Amino acid sequence: MGFKSKYNIDVDYEVPKKLQWYYAPAFFGFWFVIYLSLVNTQINHLPKPLTHKDEATHPRDFIAQRAEDTLIELTRIGPRVVGSVNNEVTTIQFFRDEVAKVQAVANDRFEIELDVQQATGAYMHWTMVNMYQGIQNVVVRLREKGNTNENYLLINSHYDSVPGSPGAADDGSMVATMLEVMRVIAKTDESMDHPIVFLFNGAEENPLQASHAFITQHKWAKNCKALINLDAAGNGGREVLFQSGPNHPWLMKYYRKVPHPFANTLGEEMFQAGLIPSDTDFRIFRDYGGVPGLDMAYIFNGYVYHTKFDRLNVFPRASFQHTGDNVLALTRALANAPELDDTAAYAEGHNVFYDFLGWFMIFYTQTTSIIINMIVSVVALLAVGISLYFMSARSGCSWNAVLVRFGIIFGIQIVSLALALGLALLVAVFMDGVERSLSWFTQMWLIIGLYLFPIIFGMSLLPALYLEKTKKDPLSLGFRIQLIMHSHCVCLVILMIVLTAVEIRSAYFIMLSVFFDIIALIINLITKWHRKAYWFAIAVTICQILPFTYFTYICTAALKTLIPMQGRSGSSANPEMTIALLMWLFSLMFAGFIVPLIMFFRKTRTIVLCFLAGTILFIIIAVTPAGFPYQAKTSVQRYALIHVHRVLHNADGSTRIDESGIYVYPQDRRYNIAEDEIKAIGETHKVSEFCDEEMFCGMPLYNHRWHKAREYSLWIPISETPAVPSAYPILTLQETTELEGTTQRRFNFSLTGPDHMTIFVNVKNDAKLLNWSFNETLIRENKPPPHFVYFSYGLDNSALEFTIDVEKTTSTFDTPTLEIGIGGHWVHHDIARSQGVSAHLDRFPSYTYVQAWVGTYESWYF
Ligand SMILES: *[C@@H]1O[C@H](CO)[C@@H](O)[C@H](O)[C@H]1NC(C)=O
Ligand SMILES: *[C@@H]1O[C@H](CO)[C@@H](O)[C@H](O)[C@H]1NC(C)=O
């Protein structure tokens, strides 16, 4: 086709033959097959686990089966909650035995020293004071005899678990991994420059107390120069490195050498922006010890996280091999890293890092990334410009005419991307509005129809209509389709420049997307395929295979991480929004350059409309029982529940409220789903109904998150008083002393009770808090009361003494000065729970998981 133009060159006129429509399904099938064969297999790929039999032939290697055996022993102890005999006595003995076994097989060149730390302290955890007394750490130092190097490598995991959970993955698996790493290193005859401190910490779930105790108080804390932190927010799969540094790019140099890399800057940025409802010891080591390090965790199968289903039987042995190989390699490398001797000298900027399908790692510094992003932007804009120039030269359209068309298509593209986002958000709002959110919680594939389809529809509708309207355009169909891609490329370049300017390192995603598009364009320009409609499409398709694979791989990993988290990230936000936004962002990258190719098929409009029809079909599926979010045992709905006796005292000692009830704290968006069952317990009230009258709602809030969730939490008065396993908390005002004249006074209290208590402090009348014996941050920062103190103890159950200094300038101390509320929580006492709340627990549907305990709440004026 074509004719000689006045420039005497071939002009591709409108290509009349679009491809037959029935090639379209094959085209989509092609991408789907790539996804299934490459992404879906690699994302779950685990190495073959080594067994006892392999030990003789693999003397330097991590033996997964050994780690598994250790985990069997550890989980046999049962839940390991701070303050319980399991955690404070049995597990400590377990470590003494395990370390003795390592000592027995250790090479002569090493010495292994075990220290059990007991510590008391406090720190600020978000808005609450987090105070601990007599909690424990098992600390093991492995070093070469005679080695006097004082710079240690620290490896941390925690052996405590949440109440009711065997804590197999979280974090028993990492404890077992560390013990096996210790054994393999200790028994091989290889030199090691730096001593290694293995910290098995006994209070992470409580939250993060033991790491604080170690890094602020332990004798070896100051020696620890680098950290490997091992935790779990899921069960099994591949552990991901999601935080590094900060500001220590050299760490990545060592991580890059691990056999099974899985790491991403995106994870780090999301985590540090607070988008992940979790926290790890990594933050404590960083903030209180300035120790740089690597933070790794299991993230897949987060459904069982912090439930009784976090069991050994769902944890694959191959996961041990994956993590063990990595941690062992990393430990060997870091224990010989010269950087440990002077880490400050190597502190410079952040890293951009990512793996490709777990095959290899790419990393460079943020500064490099800015340069790369800028070069790619400039080259992309240049290439687009050159392409436009050739279009004008080839088509006989004037330069201006091409520019005008590009301008129109660019406008269409921007509107299309906005439309795609708008449609996805519309679905999100709709699904939440009809109370059918989380339909994909178990059925992840629903996301394809609910979100990917409307996004593709939104991206392709206007371009399809435009191309139909401009059938007779002198600029060929192939060129106009290229203009759509160029528009998308320019949109991405703008986005990349903005993200780079605000120092978002994840801008590298956009860079990669643009990079591969430009490769295709450059190939097209060089080969002159860009003149021929189908040929350039082939170059684009081939060049999109890598980025498509990569972006869908990360997108799947992000979904597999975030979906289970939506089951515990609170009731206030619409989780559909998160998924809609995530799908849109990734679609920009994995579908943005593929969608325009749809326009080559006949019946384009019908094909595009199929995506709309698909969306509607999936919405229908999602609102029917097929879209029911939960499944018993494997993907449960989470509740916390306390059977409480609460007594609020007046100033004269009489009681204002004295009642028992059930406090229900739902953890996800479908807080109404079990409404009927919950109402069968008794008359339900929103907790927020009580918050105007009483300090912290007059309720046994367990931590600061409970206060945030008051609007969605329920209080159900019932007649039975809980049978608590030991005495109620006793708060005694020991003495008051005058400080400065008659206006300032010190109140001196002592408190006894169960191992988990909350202390609420408020001032009355015109009293002002001057100081207290808890962590001073809230006072120093002049935060308005009431204040929340979370207190727990491990081995040391002696009374907690605390003082509060107050000032009253206009009233006297005859009127109430302080209001103090004490919550008592028996979180790990199974027997009491079965007597107290089991009848009510039985009313919850089978797809729920209820973490339940008994408690008390009392408040007094002083
Ligand atoms: C609080 O009172 C107890 C008992 O009277 C006393 O031993 C302790 O020193 C007092 N503490 C302070 C900080 O005044
Ligand atoms: C507040 O109390 C703490 C401990 O009771 C004490 O160490 C600190 O010096 C006091 N701060 C002020 C400003 O008085």
mmCIF file of C-alpha atoms in Angstrom, residues 692-836:
data_model
loop_
_atom_site.group_PDB
_atom_site.id
_atom_site.type_symbol
_atom_site.label_atom_id
_atom_site.label_comp_id
_atom_site.label_asym_id
_atom_site.label_seq_id
_atom_site.Cartn_x
_atom_site.Cartn_y
_atom_site.Cartn_z
ATOM 1 C CA ASP A 692 -17.660 11.775 75.913
ATOM 2 C CA GLU A 693 -18.357 10.991 79.535
ATOM 3 C CA GLU A 694 -15.446 8.828 80.529
ATOM 4 C CA MET A 695 -11.681 8.870 80.226
ATOM 5 C CA PHE A 696 -10.758 6.513 77.348
ATOM 6 C CA CYS A 697 -14.447 5.639 77.122
ATOM 7 C CA GLY A 698 -14.299 4.022 80.577
ATOM 8 C CA MET A 699 -13.367 0.850 78.758
ATOM 9 C CA PRO A 700 -10.602 -1.758 78.980
ATOM 10 C CA LEU A 701 -8.848 -0.585 75.812
ATOM 11 C CA TYR A 702 -5.917 -2.914 75.277
ATOM 12 C CA ASN A 703 -3.700 -0.584 73.274
ATOM 13 C CA HIS A 704 -3.804 2.721 71.431
ATOM 14 C CA ARG A 705 -5.311 1.130 68.310
ATOM 15 C CA TRP A 706 -8.406 0.194 70.276
ATOM 16 C CA HIS A 707 -9.092 3.809 71.029
ATOM 17 C CA LYS A 708 -8.866 4.675 67.339
ATOM 18 C CA ALA A 709 -11.315 1.881 66.571
ATOM 19 C CA ARG A 710 -13.907 2.962 69.169
ATOM 20 C CA GLU A 711 -16.454 3.834 66.484
ATOM 21 C CA TYR A 712 -16.512 0.218 65.281
ATOM 22 C CA SER A 713 -16.070 -1.598 68.586
ATOM 23 C CA LEU A 714 -18.946 -2.931 70.625
ATOM 24 C CA TRP A 715 -19.822 -3.151 74.278
ATOM 25 C CA ILE A 716 -22.401 -5.755 75.236
ATOM 26 C CA PRO A 717 -23.442 -5.719 78.904
ATOM 27 C CA ILE A 718 -24.059 -9.224 80.257
ATOM 28 C CA SER A 719 -24.919 -10.528 83.685
ATOM 29 C CA GLU A 720 -22.035 -12.945 84.287
ATOM 30 C CA THR A 721 -18.958 -11.536 85.940
ATOM 31 C CA PRO A 722 -15.749 -12.956 84.466
ATOM 32 C CA ALA A 723 -13.895 -15.472 86.585
ATOM 33 C CA VAL A 724 -10.444 -13.940 86.612
ATOM 34 C CA PRO A 725 -7.606 -16.339 87.476
ATOM 35 C CA SER A 726 -5.917 -14.143 90.099
ATOM 36 C CA ALA A 727 -6.632 -11.086 92.227
ATOM 37 C CA TYR A 728 -7.921 -7.893 90.611
ATOM 38 C CA PRO A 729 -5.289 -5.194 90.135
ATOM 39 C CA ILE A 730 -4.708 -3.256 93.356
ATOM 40 C CA LEU A 731 -3.779 0.395 93.086
ATOM 41 C CA THR A 732 -2.632 1.950 96.351
ATOM 42 C CA LEU A 733 -1.916 5.589 96.993
ATOM 43 C CA GLN A 734 1.110 5.162 99.254
ATOM 44 C CA GLU A 735 1.693 8.770 100.130
ATOM 45 C CA THR A 736 1.422 12.320 98.882
ATOM 46 C CA THR A 737 4.156 14.849 99.448
ATOM 47 C CA GLU A 738 4.175 18.608 99.012
ATOM 48 C CA LEU A 739 6.733 19.716 96.477
ATOM 49 C CA GLU A 740 6.712 23.528 96.126
ATOM 50 C CA GLY A 741 4.611 25.296 98.717
ATOM 51 C CA THR A 742 0.985 24.204 98.638
ATOM 52 C CA THR A 743 0.394 24.191 94.890
ATOM 53 C CA GLN A 744 2.508 21.200 93.851
ATOM 54 C CA ARG A 745 2.116 17.683 95.036
ATOM 55 C CA ARG A 746 3.640 14.263 94.387
ATOM 56 C CA PHE A 747 1.292 11.287 94.371
ATOM 57 C CA ASN A 748 3.071 8.041 95.078
ATOM 58 C CA PHE A 749 1.265 4.853 93.932
ATOM 59 C CA SER A 750 1.931 1.172 93.913
ATOM 60 C CA LEU A 751 0.229 -1.301 91.613
ATOM 61 C CA THR A 752 -0.051 -5.074 91.645
ATOM 62 C CA GLY A 753 -2.009 -7.302 89.285
ATOM 63 C CA PRO A 754 -1.744 -9.614 86.281
ATOM 64 C CA ASP A 755 1.221 -9.480 83.898
ATOM 65 C CA HIS A 756 -0.582 -7.288 81.369
ATOM 66 C CA MET A 757 -2.093 -4.047 82.653
ATOM 67 C CA THR A 758 -3.004 -0.668 81.258
ATOM 68 C CA ILE A 759 -2.750 2.531 83.250
ATOM 69 C CA PHE A 760 -4.819 5.531 82.167
ATOM 70 C CA VAL A 761 -3.980 8.884 83.711
ATOM 71 C CA ASN A 762 -6.066 12.041 83.552
ATOM 72 C CA VAL A 763 -6.090 15.297 85.498
ATOM 73 C CA LYS A 764 -9.194 16.825 87.083
ATOM 74 C CA ASN A 765 -10.269 20.390 87.780
ATOM 75 C CA ASP A 766 -7.379 22.738 87.050
ATOM 76 C CA ALA A 767 -4.624 20.261 87.840
ATOM 77 C CA LYS A 768 -1.607 20.222 85.563
ATOM 78 C CA LEU A 769 0.794 17.306 85.104
ATOM 79 C CA LEU A 770 4.325 18.381 85.980
ATOM 80 C CA ASN A 771 6.152 15.098 85.792
ATOM 81 C CA TRP A 772 5.807 11.399 86.364
ATOM 82 C CA SER A 773 8.036 8.409 86.814
ATOM 83 C CA PHE A 774 7.001 6.831 83.492
ATOM 84 C CA ASN A 775 8.788 7.712 80.291
ATOM 85 C CA GLU A 776 8.833 11.516 80.231
ATOM 86 C CA THR A 777 8.214 12.092 76.520
ATOM 87 C CA LEU A 778 4.495 12.863 76.812
ATOM 88 C CA ILE A 779 5.121 15.343 79.617
ATOM 89 C CA ARG A 780 8.065 16.978 77.936
ATOM 90 C CA GLU A 781 6.111 17.387 74.730
ATOM 91 C CA ASN A 782 3.183 18.819 76.665
ATOM 92 C CA LYS A 783 0.735 16.305 75.198
ATOM 93 C CA PRO A 784 -2.762 16.828 76.595
ATOM 94 C CA PRO A 785 -3.991 14.104 78.975
ATOM 95 C CA PRO A 786 -5.471 11.506 79.252
ATOM 96 C CA HIS A 787 -2.395 9.350 78.777
ATOM 97 C CA PHE A 788 -2.130 5.666 77.988
ATOM 98 C CA VAL A 789 0.490 3.497 79.671
ATOM 99 C CA TYR A 790 0.854 -0.126 78.614
ATOM 100 C CA PHE A 791 2.589 -2.147 81.285
ATOM 101 C CA SER A 792 3.661 -5.753 81.440
ATOM 102 C CA TYR A 793 6.088 -7.885 83.308
ATOM 103 C CA GLY A 794 7.957 -11.078 82.571
ATOM 104 C CA LEU A 795 9.551 -12.835 85.500
ATOM 105 C CA ASP A 796 9.495 -9.984 88.001
ATOM 106 C CA ASN A 797 5.973 -9.612 89.410
ATOM 107 C CA SER A 798 6.851 -7.180 92.198
ATOM 108 C CA ALA A 799 4.599 -4.166 92.645
ATOM 109 C CA LEU A 800 5.069 -1.303 90.224
ATOM 110 C CA GLU A 801 5.744 1.944 92.072
ATOM 111 C CA PHE A 802 5.108 5.156 90.234
ATOM 112 C CA THR A 803 4.818 8.805 91.076
ATOM 113 C CA ILE A 804 2.885 11.627 89.451
ATOM 114 C CA ASP A 805 3.663 15.287 90.169
ATOM 115 C CA VAL A 806 0.818 17.759 89.726
ATOM 116 C CA GLU A 807 0.222 21.452 90.212
ATOM 117 C CA LYS A 808 -3.024 23.217 91.141
ATOM 118 C CA THR A 809 -2.981 26.961 91.043
ATOM 119 C CA THR A 810 -6.650 27.965 91.426
ATOM 120 C CA SER A 811 -8.285 25.097 93.311
ATOM 121 C CA THR A 812 -7.160 23.195 96.373
ATOM 122 C CA PHE A 813 -6.277 19.552 96.708
ATOM 123 C CA ASP A 814 -9.637 18.971 98.437
ATOM 124 C CA THR A 815 -11.252 18.492 95.042
ATOM 125 C CA PRO A 816 -10.236 15.534 92.812
ATOM 126 C CA THR A 817 -6.851 16.015 91.187
ATOM 127 C CA LEU A 818 -6.215 12.815 89.282
ATOM 128 C CA GLU A 819 -8.286 10.138 87.668
ATOM 129 C CA ILE A 820 -6.522 6.820 87.250
ATOM 130 C CA GLY A 821 -7.923 3.823 85.423
ATOM 131 C CA ILE A 822 -6.379 0.371 85.598
ATOM 132 C CA GLY A 823 -7.121 -2.383 83.105
ATOM 133 C CA GLY A 824 -6.172 -5.911 84.089
ATOM 134 C CA HIS A 825 -5.734 -8.396 81.235
ATOM 135 C CA TRP A 826 -5.315 -12.140 81.666
ATOM 136 C CA VAL A 827 -4.323 -12.684 78.060
ATOM 137 C CA HIS A 828 -2.743 -16.119 78.241
ATOM 138 C CA HIS A 829 -4.834 -17.966 80.787
ATOM 139 C CA ASP A 830 -6.686 -20.626 78.833
ATOM 140 C CA ILE A 831 -8.620 -22.108 81.715
ATOM 141 C CA ALA A 832 -10.172 -18.866 82.791
ATOM 142 C CA ARG A 833 -11.090 -18.061 79.236
ATOM 143 C CA SER A 834 -12.981 -21.275 78.733
ATOM 144 C CA GLN A 835 -15.033 -20.671 81.874
ATOM 145 C CA GLY A 836 -15.645 -17.018 81.273
#
